[in-house]
Amino acid sequence: MLDAAIKGQLKAYLEKLQRPIQLVASLDESSKSEELNNLLLDIATLSGKVSVSNLGNAAYRPSFSIAALGEAPRIEFAGIPMGHEFTSLVLALLQTGGHPPKVDAKTIEQIRAIEGKFHFEVFVSLSCHNCPDVVQAVNLLAAINPNFSATMIDGALFQNEVEQRKVMAVPSVYLNGEHFGQGRMTLEEIIAKIDTGAAERDAKALGEKDPFDVLVIGGGPAGAAAAIYSARKGIRTGVVAERFGGQVLDTVGIENFISVKATEGPKLAMALEQHVKEYDVDVMNLQKAAEVIPGNNPGDLVEVKLASGASVKSKSVILATGARWREMNVPGEQEYRGKGVAYCPHCDGPLFKGKRVAVIGGGNSGVEAAIDLAGIVAQVTLIEFDSKLRADAVLQRKLFSLPNVTVITEALTSEVVGNGEKVTALKYKSRNTDEIATVELDGIFVQIGLLPNTDFLKGTVQLTNRGEIEINARGETSVPGVFAAGDCTNVPYKQIIIAMGAGASASLGAFDYLIRTSSPC
């Protein structure tokens, strides 16, 4: 099951086990059960502290649970956790075996103090790059606090369960049988939803912070670069981030980040956060900026009001709020979001195996999505507003070579149709004839670009007609002391490496502003 290289790495990890653990399998006569059994036996051969039992009686088959010897299991995998979920398996083995997690002491103390009974179920696809974050978060809760338990469910393997619960996007999370959340969630976000008093405590603590020299709003590549460059100047630096990593977290393959041949978005986001934390930077995660209030004169403090009700102040601010997926803005889109309307083909594609889907958008992202989906689904219909596709020629050649792809150009998507529970069709209007056509399908993947996250800045800084922040070469906005960088600005090319450079430029611009208007702390 496992090749020699992986066995060698896993053996080294399992040497960190501090107590014996048992893998309890629930199997049937299927080939997948045999595959799972071989995986568990492989693991057991790598450590004397791991044993395997096939006497499980769980509802999901094949599945297995992990438990410290003599304790009831609290972590379960329904399916075979390979692909992106293999790391989730390794961490579950280590944490159940007593190896301390890489979480700060304050968070561990908060987890241990939570009372009640919490059983999480996380529906995943093994190709989903966001799913492991959620699986690992709920598994960690179960490893630390006996009041928690967690089950990962491979949606592609347990299609009946997916149909019954109407799961059409992953990760999809249930708590005690009720829908809890959908999409990528961090450990902090999950704790915040459970520990309802945490938000109020955090808001009070934020309001008591001393003013910063530089406050960065946003934790993506631009924000991370700005924070590092500021901290290296020895000035008081803070970062307010709704989620550290930003849009990079939703990016699968990255092959144009110079000096790094290939990486993945979540891996790069983790590296960014770790690099920032190497410096004396106050990272305020899970905080969304709601308003920026500049001072009346150059050198005055800038106030940033947060959605939590807290307020922080700084001598200068760098806006690095990034962008989000552009939506179709047609009837039915919001109603069926997560019920057939999706934005990540890599994550949600496996849930539509053998079904019919549409891809909206004929740029590189849309054509790449259609190519990927064509290997999974029965039929792909790509719909493009323009008279021709805008994707690179090499991608178009690949697309048109696929027998189960239909391309429709000069088409305006007009409505998402459903039966109240899930998507059943898509309507579009021909730009040539104005006729309305209907495509019967099961899923719609929207790939039509990005929108800058600048709604809260209207009336504060100068924006373009597309909502982008206008900046000069130094990253300066129309407001003294307020700078900007990255995908939220009018920089023409939205690339990770360009955002990082822009973040560095904005930071240097902010430092120059500080030394000309005041003395940094």
PDB file of C-alpha atoms in Angstrom, residues 59-181:
ATOM      1  CA  ALA A  59     -21.756   2.255  10.564  1.00  0.00           C
ATOM      2  CA  TYR A  60     -19.313   3.229   7.816  1.00  0.00           C
ATOM      3  CA  ARG A  61     -17.492   0.415   6.041  1.00  0.00           C
ATOM      4  CA  PRO A  62     -14.673   0.607   5.266  1.00  0.00           C
ATOM      5  CA  SER A  63     -13.609   2.861   8.134  1.00  0.00           C
ATOM      6  CA  PHE A  64     -11.284   2.832  11.116  1.00  0.00           C
ATOM      7  CA  SER A  65     -10.847   4.677  14.372  1.00  0.00           C
ATOM      8  CA  ILE A  66      -7.723   5.662  16.297  1.00  0.00           C
ATOM      9  CA  ALA A  67      -7.557   5.385  20.073  1.00  0.00           C
ATOM     10  CA  ALA A  68      -5.005   5.409  22.837  1.00  0.00           C
ATOM     11  CA  LEU A  69      -4.800   1.895  24.232  1.00  0.00           C
ATOM     12  CA  GLY A  70      -7.476   1.441  26.905  1.00  0.00           C
ATOM     13  CA  GLU A  71      -9.467   4.524  25.833  1.00  0.00           C
ATOM     14  CA  ALA A  72     -12.575   4.894  23.697  1.00  0.00           C
ATOM     15  CA  PRO A  73     -11.762   6.126  20.175  1.00  0.00           C
ATOM     16  CA  ARG A  74     -12.560   9.760  19.380  1.00  0.00           C
ATOM     17  CA  ILE A  75     -11.102  10.068  15.854  1.00  0.00           C
ATOM     18  CA  GLU A  76     -12.519   8.111  12.909  1.00  0.00           C
ATOM     19  CA  PHE A  77     -11.775   7.984   9.182  1.00  0.00           C
ATOM     20  CA  ALA A  78     -14.605   6.717   6.951  1.00  0.00           C
ATOM     21  CA  GLY A  79     -12.684   5.866   3.821  1.00  0.00           C
ATOM     22  CA  ILE A  80      -8.992   5.675   3.024  1.00  0.00           C
ATOM     23  CA  PRO A  81      -7.199   8.899   4.002  1.00  0.00           C
ATOM     24  CA  MET A  82      -4.708   9.159   1.191  1.00  0.00           C
ATOM     25  CA  GLY A  83      -4.050  12.097  -1.132  1.00  0.00           C
ATOM     26  CA  HIS A  84      -4.342  15.386   0.701  1.00  0.00           C
ATOM     27  CA  GLU A  85      -5.752  13.603   3.766  1.00  0.00           C
ATOM     28  CA  PHE A  86      -2.664  11.469   4.403  1.00  0.00           C
ATOM     29  CA  THR A  87      -1.217  14.297   6.491  1.00  0.00           C
ATOM     30  CA  SER A  88      -4.458  14.314   8.520  1.00  0.00           C
ATOM     31  CA  LEU A  89      -3.918  10.613   9.234  1.00  0.00           C
ATOM     32  CA  VAL A  90      -0.308  11.108  10.329  1.00  0.00           C
ATOM     33  CA  LEU A  91      -1.215  13.964  12.669  1.00  0.00           C
ATOM     34  CA  ALA A  92      -4.112  11.974  14.150  1.00  0.00           C
ATOM     35  CA  LEU A  93      -1.748   9.065  14.889  1.00  0.00           C
ATOM     36  CA  LEU A  94       0.787  11.347  16.559  1.00  0.00           C
ATOM     37  CA  GLN A  95      -1.688  13.406  18.582  1.00  0.00           C
ATOM     38  CA  THR A  96      -3.609  10.342  19.789  1.00  0.00           C
ATOM     39  CA  GLY A  97      -0.236   8.859  20.719  1.00  0.00           C
ATOM     40  CA  GLY A  98       0.556  11.796  22.985  1.00  0.00           C
ATOM     41  CA  HIS A  99       2.833  13.849  20.732  1.00  0.00           C
ATOM     42  CA  PRO A 100       2.126  17.533  21.538  1.00  0.00           C
ATOM     43  CA  PRO A 101       0.399  19.476  18.756  1.00  0.00           C
ATOM     44  CA  LYS A 102       1.901  22.644  17.288  1.00  0.00           C
ATOM     45  CA  VAL A 103      -0.644  24.909  18.930  1.00  0.00           C
ATOM     46  CA  ASP A 104       0.047  27.653  21.444  1.00  0.00           C
ATOM     47  CA  ALA A 105      -0.622  26.967  25.116  1.00  0.00           C
ATOM     48  CA  LYS A 106      -3.421  29.542  25.308  1.00  0.00           C
ATOM     49  CA  THR A 107      -5.402  27.775  22.569  1.00  0.00           C
ATOM     50  CA  ILE A 108      -4.892  24.355  24.152  1.00  0.00           C
ATOM     51  CA  GLU A 109      -6.117  25.718  27.483  1.00  0.00           C
ATOM     52  CA  GLN A 110      -9.188  27.199  25.760  1.00  0.00           C
ATOM     53  CA  ILE A 111      -9.967  23.854  24.073  1.00  0.00           C
ATOM     54  CA  ARG A 112      -9.666  21.914  27.325  1.00  0.00           C
ATOM     55  CA  ALA A 113     -12.058  24.304  29.052  1.00  0.00           C
ATOM     56  CA  ILE A 114     -14.922  23.804  26.562  1.00  0.00           C
ATOM     57  CA  GLU A 115     -17.804  21.864  28.079  1.00  0.00           C
ATOM     58  CA  GLY A 116     -20.562  19.856  26.414  1.00  0.00           C
ATOM     59  CA  LYS A 117     -20.624  17.048  23.864  1.00  0.00           C
ATOM     60  CA  PHE A 118     -19.481  17.702  20.299  1.00  0.00           C
ATOM     61  CA  HIS A 119     -19.369  15.167  17.455  1.00  0.00           C
ATOM     62  CA  PHE A 120     -18.052  16.522  14.159  1.00  0.00           C
ATOM     63  CA  GLU A 121     -18.547  14.889  10.763  1.00  0.00           C
ATOM     64  CA  VAL A 122     -16.525  16.326   7.879  1.00  0.00           C
ATOM     65  CA  PHE A 123     -17.400  15.354   4.312  1.00  0.00           C
ATOM     66  CA  VAL A 124     -14.320  15.616   2.087  1.00  0.00           C
ATOM     67  CA  SER A 125     -12.949  14.711  -1.292  1.00  0.00           C
ATOM     68  CA  LEU A 126      -9.398  13.397  -1.358  1.00  0.00           C
ATOM     69  CA  SER A 127      -8.470  15.948  -4.036  1.00  0.00           C
ATOM     70  CA  CYS A 128      -9.666  18.883  -1.929  1.00  0.00           C
ATOM     71  CA  HIS A 129      -6.820  21.093  -0.709  1.00  0.00           C
ATOM     72  CA  ASN A 130      -8.993  22.906   1.857  1.00  0.00           C
ATOM     73  CA  CYS A 131     -10.479  19.801   3.470  1.00  0.00           C
ATOM     74  CA  PRO A 132      -7.390  18.712   5.455  1.00  0.00           C
ATOM     75  CA  ASP A 133      -7.372  21.978   7.411  1.00  0.00           C
ATOM     76  CA  VAL A 134     -10.869  21.278   8.699  1.00  0.00           C
ATOM     77  CA  VAL A 135     -10.274  17.577   9.313  1.00  0.00           C
ATOM     78  CA  GLN A 136      -7.061  18.303  11.215  1.00  0.00           C
ATOM     79  CA  ALA A 137      -8.758  21.015  13.272  1.00  0.00           C
ATOM     80  CA  VAL A 138     -11.642  18.840  14.502  1.00  0.00           C
ATOM     81  CA  ASN A 139      -9.297  15.886  15.040  1.00  0.00           C
ATOM     82  CA  LEU A 140      -7.118  18.113  17.206  1.00  0.00           C
ATOM     83  CA  LEU A 141     -10.134  19.120  19.291  1.00  0.00           C
ATOM     84  CA  ALA A 142     -10.931  15.409  19.784  1.00  0.00           C
ATOM     85  CA  ALA A 143      -7.322  14.593  20.681  1.00  0.00           C
ATOM     86  CA  ILE A 144      -7.167  17.321  23.356  1.00  0.00           C
ATOM     87  CA  ASN A 145     -10.659  17.287  24.871  1.00  0.00           C
ATOM     88  CA  PRO A 146     -12.609  14.035  25.570  1.00  0.00           C
ATOM     89  CA  ASN A 147     -15.848  15.972  25.012  1.00  0.00           C
ATOM     90  CA  PHE A 148     -15.094  16.010  21.260  1.00  0.00           C
ATOM     91  CA  SER A 149     -15.134  13.311  18.599  1.00  0.00           C
ATOM     92  CA  ALA A 150     -14.589  13.585  14.860  1.00  0.00           C
ATOM     93  CA  THR A 151     -15.272  11.552  11.718  1.00  0.00           C
ATOM     94  CA  MET A 152     -13.838  12.238   8.268  1.00  0.00           C
ATOM     95  CA  ILE A 153     -16.128  10.939   5.490  1.00  0.00           C
ATOM     96  CA  ASP A 154     -14.873  10.471   1.927  1.00  0.00           C
ATOM     97  CA  GLY A 155     -17.823  11.767  -0.114  1.00  0.00           C
ATOM     98  CA  ALA A 156     -16.730   9.982  -3.275  1.00  0.00           C
ATOM     99  CA  LEU A 157     -16.755   6.618  -1.456  1.00  0.00           C
ATOM    100  CA  PHE A 158     -19.989   7.118   0.474  1.00  0.00           C
ATOM    101  CA  GLN A 159     -22.189   8.532  -2.277  1.00  0.00           C
ATOM    102  CA  ASN A 160     -25.413   7.376  -0.615  1.00  0.00           C
ATOM    103  CA  GLU A 161     -24.629   9.423   2.458  1.00  0.00           C
ATOM    104  CA  VAL A 162     -23.763  12.409   0.269  1.00  0.00           C
ATOM    105  CA  GLU A 163     -27.099  12.123  -1.529  1.00  0.00           C
ATOM    106  CA  GLN A 164     -29.036  11.665   1.684  1.00  0.00           C
ATOM    107  CA  ARG A 165     -27.554  14.764   3.310  1.00  0.00           C
ATOM    108  CA  LYS A 166     -27.519  16.684   0.031  1.00  0.00           C
ATOM    109  CA  VAL A 167     -23.811  17.440   0.297  1.00  0.00           C
ATOM    110  CA  MET A 168     -22.718  19.268  -2.870  1.00  0.00           C
ATOM    111  CA  ALA A 169     -19.570  21.042  -1.713  1.00  0.00           C
ATOM    112  CA  VAL A 170     -16.618  20.138   0.457  1.00  0.00           C
ATOM    113  CA  PRO A 171     -15.521  20.428   3.128  1.00  0.00           C
ATOM    114  CA  SER A 172     -19.014  20.224   4.558  1.00  0.00           C
ATOM    115  CA  VAL A 173     -19.147  20.032   8.347  1.00  0.00           C
ATOM    116  CA  TYR A 174     -21.858  18.683  10.636  1.00  0.00           C
ATOM    117  CA  LEU A 175     -21.926  19.080  14.399  1.00  0.00           C
ATOM    118  CA  ASN A 176     -24.119  16.682  16.392  1.00  0.00           C
ATOM    119  CA  GLY A 177     -26.025  15.885  13.196  1.00  0.00           C
ATOM    120  CA  GLU A 178     -26.754  19.498  12.243  1.00  0.00           C
ATOM    121  CA  HIS A 179     -25.032  21.463   9.472  1.00  0.00           C
ATOM    122  CA  PHE A 180     -22.247  23.509  11.074  1.00  0.00           C
ATOM    123  CA  GLY A 181     -20.330  25.067   8.205  1.00  0.00           C
TER     124      GLY A 181
END
